[in-house]
Short mmCIF file of C-alpha atoms in Angstrom, two decimals:
data_model
loop_
_atom_site.label_atom_id
_atom_site.label_comp_id
_atom_site.label_asym_id
_atom_site.label_seq_id
_atom_site.Cartn_x
_atom_site.Cartn_y
_atom_site.Cartn_z
CA UNK A 1 11.42 -23.86 15.16
CA UNK A 2 14.20 -26.30 14.28
CA UNK A 3 16.22 -23.47 12.72
CA UNK A 4 16.09 -21.63 16.06
CA UNK A 5 17.76 -24.64 17.66
CA UNK A 6 20.40 -24.76 14.91
CA UNK A 7 21.34 -21.10 15.27
CA UNK A 8 21.49 -21.43 19.07
CA UNK A 9 23.63 -24.57 18.80
CA UNK A 10 25.99 -22.99 16.26
CA UNK A 11 26.47 -20.02 18.59
CA UNK A 12 27.33 -22.30 21.51
CA UNK A 13 29.70 -24.36 19.34
CA UNK A 14 31.71 -21.26 18.42
CA UNK A 15 31.10 -21.00 14.67
CA UNK A 16 33.18 -18.30 12.94
CA UNK A 17 31.07 -17.80 9.80
CA UNK A 18 28.06 -19.26 7.99
CA UNK A 19 27.74 -19.50 4.21
CA UNK A 20 24.00 -19.12 3.59
CA UNK A 21 22.09 -21.60 1.43
CA UNK A 22 18.94 -21.03 -0.57
CA UNK A 23 17.02 -23.00 2.02
CA UNK A 24 18.04 -20.56 4.74
CA UNK A 25 16.14 -17.83 2.90
CA UNK A 26 12.92 -19.88 2.97
CA UNK A 27 12.42 -18.61 6.53
CA UNK A 28 12.34 -15.04 5.26
CA UNK A 29 14.85 -12.20 5.12
CA UNK A 30 13.40 -10.72 8.33
CA UNK A 31 14.05 -14.00 10.16
CA UNK A 32 17.70 -14.05 9.08
CA UNK A 33 18.10 -10.39 9.98
CA UNK A 34 16.71 -11.11 13.48
CA UNK A 35 19.22 -13.90 14.03
CA UNK A 36 22.11 -11.85 12.62
CA UNK A 37 21.74 -9.60 15.69
CA UNK A 38 21.61 -12.53 18.13
CA UNK A 39 24.65 -14.51 16.98
CA UNK A 40 28.31 -13.52 17.10
CA UNK A 41 29.34 -14.95 13.71
CA UNK A 42 28.62 -13.33 10.32
CA UNK A 43 26.18 -14.61 7.69
CA UNK A 44 27.94 -14.43 4.34
CA UNK A 45 27.31 -14.93 0.65
CA UNK A 46 29.69 -13.73 -2.02
CA UNK A 47 27.41 -14.15 -5.04
CA UNK A 48 24.11 -12.78 -3.75
CA UNK A 49 23.54 -9.25 -5.01
CA UNK A 50 20.79 -6.65 -4.90
CA UNK A 51 18.50 -6.31 -7.88
CA UNK A 52 18.34 -3.00 -9.70
CA UNK A 53 16.70 -0.42 -7.48
CA UNK A 54 17.11 -2.52 -4.33
CA UNK A 55 19.76 -2.56 -1.61
CA UNK A 56 21.69 -5.46 -0.12
CA UNK A 57 20.74 -5.99 3.55
CA UNK A 58 23.36 -4.66 5.93
CA UNK A 59 23.50 -7.94 7.85
CA UNK A 60 24.43 -9.96 4.72
CA UNK A 61 28.17 -9.77 4.17
CA UNK A 62 30.07 -10.73 1.00
CA UNK A 63 32.94 -12.16 3.07
CA UNK A 64 34.38 -12.42 6.57
CA UNK A 65 37.87 -11.75 7.86
CA UNK A 66 39.00 -13.97 10.74
CA UNK A 67 42.11 -13.86 12.89
CA UNK A 68 44.22 -16.86 13.90
CA UNK A 69 47.33 -15.83 15.76
CA UNK A 70 48.95 -13.17 13.62
CA UNK A 71 47.26 -14.48 10.44
CA UNK A 72 44.32 -12.78 8.76
CA UNK A 73 42.06 -15.27 6.97
CA UNK A 74 39.47 -14.20 4.41
CA UNK A 75 36.34 -16.36 4.07
CA UNK A 76 34.17 -16.30 0.94
CA UNK A 77 30.95 -18.25 0.32
CA UNK A 78 29.06 -19.18 -2.83
CA UNK A 79 25.82 -20.98 -3.68
CA UNK A 80 24.35 -22.30 -6.98
CA UNK A 81 22.36 -19.93 -9.21
CA UNK A 82 19.15 -21.96 -8.83
CA UNK A 83 19.21 -22.03 -5.00
CA UNK A 84 16.12 -19.81 -4.69
CA UNK A 85 14.05 -21.98 -7.06
CA UNK A 86 13.02 -24.44 -4.36
CA UNK A 87 11.51 -21.63 -2.25
CA UNK A 88 7.81 -20.84 -2.62
CA UNK A 89 7.48 -17.89 -5.02
CA UNK A 90 5.68 -15.83 -2.38
CA UNK A 91 8.53 -16.36 0.08
CA UNK A 92 11.52 -15.71 -2.18
CA UNK A 93 13.69 -12.79 -1.06
CA UNK A 94 12.47 -9.71 -2.91
CA UNK A 95 15.24 -7.50 -4.19
CA UNK A 96 17.94 -10.19 -4.06
CA UNK A 97 19.40 -12.30 -6.86
CA UNK A 98 22.08 -14.96 -7.16
CA UNK A 99 24.83 -14.00 -9.60
CA UNK A 100 27.40 -16.26 -11.32
CA UNK A 101 30.07 -17.13 -8.74
CA UNK A 102 33.14 -16.63 -10.95
CA UNK A 103 32.84 -12.88 -11.63
CA UNK A 104 31.64 -12.21 -8.07
CA UNK A 105 34.65 -14.00 -6.56
CA UNK A 106 37.09 -12.35 -8.96
CA UNK A 107 35.94 -8.90 -7.86
CA UNK A 108 36.09 -9.73 -4.13
CA UNK A 109 39.49 -11.43 -4.38
CA UNK A 110 41.07 -8.16 -5.47
CA UNK A 111 39.79 -6.54 -2.28
CA UNK A 112 40.51 -9.45 0.07
CA UNK A 113 44.04 -10.08 -1.16
CA UNK A 114 45.04 -6.68 0.23
CA UNK A 115 43.49 -7.39 3.64
CA UNK A 116 44.36 -11.03 4.37
CA UNK A 117 47.21 -13.55 4.39
CA UNK A 118 45.17 -16.46 2.96
CA UNK A 119 41.67 -16.95 1.58
CA UNK A 120 39.19 -19.80 2.14
CA UNK A 121 36.15 -20.52 0.00
CA UNK A 122 33.00 -22.20 1.35
CA UNK A 123 31.22 -23.67 -1.68
CA UNK A 124 27.79 -25.27 -1.92
CA UNK A 125 28.68 -26.72 -5.30
CA UNK A 126 30.03 -30.27 -5.63
CA UNK A 127 33.79 -30.74 -5.64
CA UNK A 128 34.13 -30.95 -9.44
CA UNK A 129 32.19 -27.73 -10.01
CA UNK A 130 34.10 -26.05 -7.20
CA UNK A 131 37.37 -27.15 -8.78
CA UNK A 132 36.29 -25.73 -12.13
CA UNK A 133 35.37 -22.39 -10.53
CA UNK A 134 38.61 -21.93 -8.55
CA UNK A 135 40.77 -23.05 -11.49
CA UNK A 136 39.75 -19.86 -13.27
CA UNK A 137 40.74 -17.66 -10.33
CA UNK A 138 43.92 -16.59 -8.57
CA UNK A 139 44.22 -16.19 -4.84
CA UNK A 140 41.99 -18.87 -3.25
CA UNK A 141 44.19 -21.03 -1.04
CA UNK A 142 41.63 -23.54 0.21
CA UNK A 143 38.08 -24.52 -0.77
CA UNK A 144 35.51 -26.70 0.99
CA UNK A 145 32.83 -28.17 -1.26
CA UNK A 146 29.30 -29.34 -0.47
CA UNK A 147 29.56 -33.05 -1.22
CA UNK A 148 29.26 -36.44 0.41
CA UNK A 149 32.61 -37.68 1.69
CA UNK A 150 34.39 -39.92 -0.82
CA UNK A 151 37.19 -42.44 -0.57
CA UNK A 152 39.67 -39.73 -1.68
CA UNK A 153 38.43 -36.73 0.28
CA UNK A 154 41.27 -34.26 -0.41
CA UNK A 155 42.19 -32.91 -3.83
CA UNK A 156 45.43 -30.95 -4.12
CA UNK A 157 45.98 -31.50 -7.83
CA UNK A 158 45.26 -27.83 -8.45
CA UNK A 159 48.50 -26.01 -7.68
CA UNK A 160 46.68 -22.87 -6.57
CA UNK A 161 43.91 -24.30 -4.39
CA UNK A 162 43.55 -27.29 -2.05
CA UNK A 163 40.02 -28.72 -1.96
CA UNK A 164 38.10 -30.93 0.48
CA UNK A 165 34.43 -31.98 0.85
CA UNK A 166 32.55 -31.21 4.05
CA UNK A 167 29.87 -33.92 3.88
CA UNK A 168 26.11 -33.43 3.51
CA UNK A 169 24.32 -35.83 5.83
CA UNK A 170 24.91 -34.25 9.28
CA UNK A 171 26.31 -37.60 10.39
CA UNK A 172 29.81 -36.30 10.96
CA UNK A 173 31.87 -33.19 11.60
CA UNK A 174 34.69 -32.74 9.13
CA UNK A 175 38.06 -31.87 10.67
CA UNK A 176 40.80 -30.38 8.52
CA UNK A 177 44.26 -29.56 9.86
CA UNK A 178 46.15 -27.06 7.74
CA UNK A 179 49.69 -25.80 7.54
CA UNK A 180 49.43 -22.07 6.96
CA UNK A 181 52.18 -19.47 6.98
CA UNK A 182 52.73 -16.03 5.52
CA UNK A 183 55.90 -17.19 3.82
CA UNK A 184 54.68 -20.29 1.99
CA UNK A 185 51.75 -22.15 0.43
CA UNK A 186 48.95 -23.81 2.36
CA UNK A 187 49.03 -27.58 2.89
CA UNK A 188 46.42 -30.01 4.22
CA UNK A 189 48.02 -32.12 6.94
CA UNK A 190 44.95 -34.13 7.93
CA UNK A 191 41.36 -34.47 6.76
CA UNK A 192 39.22 -36.87 8.80
CA UNK A 193 35.59 -36.89 9.93
CA UNK A 194 34.39 -37.15 13.52
CA UNK A 195 31.46 -39.57 13.30
CA UNK A 196 28.51 -38.36 15.37
CA UNK A 197 27.51 -41.63 17.03
CA UNK A 198 26.91 -42.76 20.63
CA UNK A 199 30.63 -42.63 21.38
CA UNK A 200 30.41 -38.81 21.46
CA UNK A 201 29.55 -37.61 24.99
CA UNK A 202 26.27 -35.74 25.23
CA UNK A 203 26.47 -32.01 25.84
CA UNK A 204 24.17 -31.07 28.75
CA UNK A 205 23.82 -27.48 27.54
CA UNK A 206 22.69 -28.53 24.05
CA UNK A 207 20.41 -31.22 25.46
CA UNK A 208 18.74 -28.61 27.67
CA UNK A 209 18.41 -26.30 24.67
CA UNK A 210 16.63 -28.98 22.65
CA UNK A 211 14.40 -30.01 25.53
CA UNK A 212 13.42 -26.51 26.64
CA UNK A 213 12.93 -24.92 23.24
CA UNK A 214 12.44 -27.54 20.58
CA UNK A 215 10.31 -30.11 22.42
CA UNK A 216 8.03 -27.52 24.00
CA UNK A 217 7.41 -25.87 20.66
CA UNK A 218 6.89 -29.27 19.04
CA UNK A 219 4.22 -30.14 21.62
CA UNK A 220 2.58 -26.77 21.06
CA UNK A 221 2.56 -27.28 17.29
CA UNK A 222 1.04 -30.75 17.67
CA UNK A 223 -1.61 -29.40 20.04
CA UNK A 224 -2.59 -26.65 17.60
CA UNK A 225 -2.64 -29.12 14.70
CA UNK A 226 -4.90 -31.53 16.61
CA UNK A 227 -7.14 -28.68 17.78
CA UNK A 228 -7.54 -27.59 14.17
CA UNK A 229 -8.56 -31.11 13.16
CA UNK A 230 -11.06 -31.33 16.01
CA UNK A 231 -12.48 -27.95 15.07
CA UNK A 232 -12.99 -29.13 11.49
CA UNK A 233 -14.76 -32.29 12.72
CA UNK A 234 -16.93 -30.23 15.07
CA UNK A 235 -17.96 -27.96 12.22
CA UNK A 236 -18.79 -30.99 10.08
CA UNK A 237 -20.88 -32.36 12.94
CA UNK A 238 -22.81 -29.09 13.37
CA UNK A 239 -23.40 -28.81 9.64
CA UNK A 240 -24.59 -32.42 9.63
CA UNK A 241 -27.40 -31.75 12.09
CA UNK A 242 -29.40 -30.22 9.27
CA UNK A 243 -28.93 -33.31 7.05
CA UNK A 244 -31.04 -36.45 6.75
CA UNK A 245 -29.66 -39.27 8.98
CA UNK A 246 -28.06 -41.21 6.11
CA UNK A 247 -26.09 -38.19 4.84
CA UNK A 248 -25.20 -37.17 8.40
CA UNK A 249 -23.56 -40.51 9.27
CA UNK A 250 -21.82 -40.64 5.88
CA UNK A 251 -20.18 -37.30 6.62
CA UNK A 252 -19.14 -38.46 10.10
CA UNK A 253 -17.43 -41.52 8.58
CA UNK A 254 -15.66 -39.36 6.02
CA UNK A 255 -14.46 -36.93 8.71
CA UNK A 256 -13.04 -39.86 10.68
CA UNK A 257 -11.31 -41.25 7.60
CA UNK A 258 -13.43 -44.40 7.70
CA UNK A 259 -14.18 -46.43 4.62
CA UNK A 260 -16.87 -48.41 6.41
CA UNK A 261 -20.51 -48.37 5.53
CA UNK A 262 -22.51 -45.58 7.14
CA UNK A 263 -23.19 -46.17 10.82
CA UNK A 264 -26.90 -45.87 10.21
CA UNK A 265 -29.37 -44.84 7.55
CA UNK A 266 -33.03 -44.11 7.26
CA UNK A 267 -33.93 -47.73 6.33
CA UNK A 268 -31.97 -49.46 9.09
CA UNK A 269 -32.88 -47.32 12.11
CA UNK A 270 -35.07 -49.33 14.51
CA UNK A 271 -38.32 -47.55 15.28
CA UNK A 272 -40.89 -48.43 17.92
CA UNK A 273 -43.24 -49.60 15.16
CA UNK A 274 -40.62 -51.96 13.75
CA UNK A 275 -39.85 -53.38 17.19
CA UNK A 276 -43.50 -54.04 17.94
CA UNK A 277 -43.88 -55.99 14.73
#
C-alpha cells in the first residue's frame, strides 16, 4: 500500500533510475515486475544475478544509460550481499542471488565505458565500504553511498572517484551539482541537502495521491482488521454458550483483554431463592 504511493510519487517527481534494495523484493518479484511496466524509469541492480538454471527477469536491468545534453551517463547500482536475509524465507526471490559487487562492477564497466562519457554508482553500502569498492576499480567517476549525512559530506580524496552520501532518514533531499565534460574529470561543485520541513510548499498532486489512494486503503485495512477481531470475539461468545457461567464470563474477559475478576460466576449469581431469603 505505502509502496504504491512511493512508486507513484517517484514517477511524478521525474526519477531517472532506482537502485533496488533488499527490502523492495519483500513485496515479491511479481509486484516489482508490475510496477516496472507502470513507471518510466528503470529498476536496476548491478550485482543481482540469476541462480544456476534460472533466468534474470527482463525488467531488472544491470545498469541504465541516461542522456544530459550531449553527454551519455551510465548508472550502476549495488546492494550488500546479505540484503535478502531480512526477507521472510517464503518470500525471498526464487532464482535470484546477490553476488559480490566488485567482480560484477568490473565486468559491467568494460561494457559501459564504450557506451558512456561518465559513470555514476548508486551504492547501498556506507561511504567507507563504497570507497573501498571503487578504489579497486577503474572508470567510476562518481559514487553516492547509503549513509547518514556527516559534517564532511563529500569525499574527493580518491583521484578516480568522487563520493557523497545521500542520507537515510527521508528527512531531506540531497542535491549535488557536478561539473562534467567529455574533455576533463568530474568535479563536485556543491553538495547540500534540501530539508523537508514546513517551509517546503505542499504539492497538491501528491497530496491528492496520498489522500485518494493511501488513506482510503488505510481505512479499508483498519476496517478489515477490526472486523477480524470482532469475528474472533463473536466466535468466542458462541463457543462460550456451551460453557458453565463461570467459564463463559472468564472467556469474555479474556477476549476483551480484561484482567478483572470474572463478571459473574455460579456462586455469585442472584437467584430468586437467594433474594427471598
